[in-house]
């Protein structure tokens, strides 16, 4: 199973649409920024926080870069 397939399957189980490719790329970039600025554990938690906040990943990257 590919990552795209796994994400689509999880999204379906959660009753939501999977992210589009642009959103995936922004989330991966945010995760990379978080991991390089801190520890690797910051990457998934940063993405979790984006989801909890309901903010666009690109906007979250800008906020993170400003801090």
C-alpha positions as protocol buffer text, in pm:
chain_id: "A"
residue {
  index: 1
  type: UNK
  ca { x: 0 y: 0 z: 0 }
}
residue {
  index: 2
  type: UNK
  ca { x: 132 y: 344 z: -89 }
}
residue {
  index: 3
  type: UNK
  ca { x: 126 y: 641 z: 148 }
}
residue {
  index: 4
  type: UNK
  ca { x: -141 y: 804 z: -67 }
}
residue {
  index: 5
  type: UNK
  ca { x: -358 y: 493 z: -47 }
}
residue {
  index: 6
  type: UNK
  ca { x: -307 y: 463 z: 329 }
}
residue {
  index: 7
  type: UNK
  ca { x: -396 y: 829 z: 385 }
}
residue {
  index: 8
  type: UNK
  ca { x: -705 y: 799 z: 164 }
}
residue {
  index: 9
  type: UNK
  ca { x: -815 y: 490 z: 354 }
}
residue {
  index: 10
  type: UNK
  ca { x: -769 y: 656 z: 692 }
}
residue {
  index: 11
  type: UNK
  ca { x: -949 y: 969 z: 574 }
}
residue {
  index: 12
  type: UNK
  ca { x: -1243 y: 755 z: 459 }
}
residue {
  index: 13
  type: UNK
  ca { x: -1255 y: 580 z: 797 }
}
residue {
  index: 14
  type: UNK
  ca { x: -1253 y: 920 z: 969 }
}
residue {
  index: 15
  type: UNK
  ca { x: -1532 y: 1043 z: 741 }
}
residue {
  index: 16
  type: UNK
  ca { x: -1328 y: 1320 z: 580 }
}
residue {
  index: 17
  type: UNK
  ca { x: -1168 y: 1387 z: 243 }
}
residue {
  index: 18
  type: UNK
  ca { x: -797 y: 1316 z: 209 }
}
residue {
  index: 19
  type: UNK
  ca { x: -572 y: 1618 z: 164 }
}
residue {
  index: 20
  type: UNK
  ca { x: -490 y: 1733 z: -187 }
}
residue {
  index: 21
  type: UNK
  ca { x: -131 y: 1715 z: -315 }
}
residue {
  index: 22
  type: UNK
  ca { x: -58 y: 2082 z: -234 }
}
residue {
  index: 23
  type: UNK
  ca { x: -167 y: 2032 z: 126 }
}
residue {
  index: 24
  type: UNK
  ca { x: 42 y: 1717 z: 156 }
}
residue {
  index: 25
  type: UNK
  ca { x: 347 y: 1905 z: 29 }
}
residue {
  index: 26
  type: UNK
  ca { x: 292 y: 2190 z: 277 }
}
residue {
  index: 27
  type: UNK
  ca { x: 246 y: 1948 z: 567 }
}
residue {
  index: 28
  type: UNK
  ca { x: 564 y: 1764 z: 471 }
}
residue {
  index: 29
  type: UNK
  ca { x: 751 y: 2095 z: 449 }
}
residue {
  index: 30
  type: UNK
  ca { x: 616 y: 2198 z: 792 }
}
residue {
  index: 31
  type: UNK
  ca { x: 718 y: 1861 z: 935 }
}
residue {
  index: 32
  type: UNK
  ca { x: 1066 y: 1903 z: 789 }
}
residue {
  index: 33
  type: UNK
  ca { x: 1097 y: 2254 z: 930 }
}
residue {
  index: 34
  type: UNK
  ca { x: 986 y: 2135 z: 1273 }
}
residue {
  index: 35
  type: UNK
  ca { x: 1223 y: 1838 z: 1273 }
}
residue {
  index: 36
  type: UNK
  ca { x: 1521 y: 2047 z: 1167 }
}
residue {
  index: 37
  type: UNK
  ca { x: 1449 y: 2330 z: 1410 }
}
residue {
  index: 38
  type: UNK
  ca { x: 1398 y: 2099 z: 1705 }
}
residue {
  index: 39
  type: UNK
  ca { x: 1375 y: 1723 z: 1740 }
}
residue {
  index: 40
  type: UNK
  ca { x: 1213 y: 1473 z: 1505 }
}
residue {
  index: 41
  type: UNK
  ca { x: 920 y: 1430 z: 1742 }
}
residue {
  index: 42
  type: UNK
  ca { x: 820 y: 1790 z: 1667 }
}
residue {
  index: 43
  type: UNK
  ca { x: 726 y: 1697 z: 1309 }
}
residue {
  index: 44
  type: UNK
  ca { x: 411 y: 1490 z: 1370 }
}
residue {
  index: 45
  type: UNK
  ca { x: 306 y: 1705 z: 1664 }
}
residue {
  index: 46
  type: UNK
  ca { x: 333 y: 2020 z: 1448 }
}
residue {
  index: 47
  type: UNK
  ca { x: 104 y: 1859 z: 1190 }
}
residue {
  index: 48
  type: UNK
  ca { x: -137 y: 1756 z: 1466 }
}
residue {
  index: 49
  type: UNK
  ca { x: -145 y: 2116 z: 1590 }
}
residue {
  index: 50
  type: UNK
  ca { x: -224 y: 2242 z: 1239 }
}
residue {
  index: 51
  type: UNK
  ca { x: -521 y: 2007 z: 1226 }
}
residue {
  index: 52
  type: UNK
  ca { x: -641 y: 2105 z: 1574 }
}
residue {
  index: 53
  type: UNK
  ca { x: -611 y: 2474 z: 1492 }
}
residue {
  index: 54
  type: UNK
  ca { x: -787 y: 2431 z: 1158 }
}
residue {
  index: 55
  type: UNK
  ca { x: -525 y: 2651 z: 995 }
}
residue {
  index: 56
  type: UNK
  ca { x: -383 y: 2621 z: 645 }
}
residue {
  index: 57
  type: UNK
  ca { x: -45 y: 2443 z: 655 }
}
residue {
  index: 58
  type: UNK
  ca { x: 120 y: 2721 z: 452 }
}
residue {
  index: 59
  type: UNK
  ca { x: 1 y: 2979 z: 704 }
}
residue {
  index: 60
  type: UNK
  ca { x: 125 y: 2759 z: 988 }
}
residue {
  index: 61
  type: UNK
  ca { x: 470 y: 2745 z: 827 }
}
residue {
  index: 62
  type: UNK
  ca { x: 480 y: 3124 z: 815 }
}
residue {
  index: 63
  type: UNK
  ca { x: 379 y: 3146 z: 1180 }
}
residue {
  index: 64
  type: UNK
  ca { x: 640 y: 2887 z: 1278 }
}
residue {
  index: 65
  type: UNK
  ca { x: 911 y: 3066 z: 1079 }
}
residue {
  index: 66
  type: UNK
  ca { x: 832 y: 3394 z: 1255 }
}
residue {
  index: 67
  type: UNK
  ca { x: 882 y: 3248 z: 1600 }
}
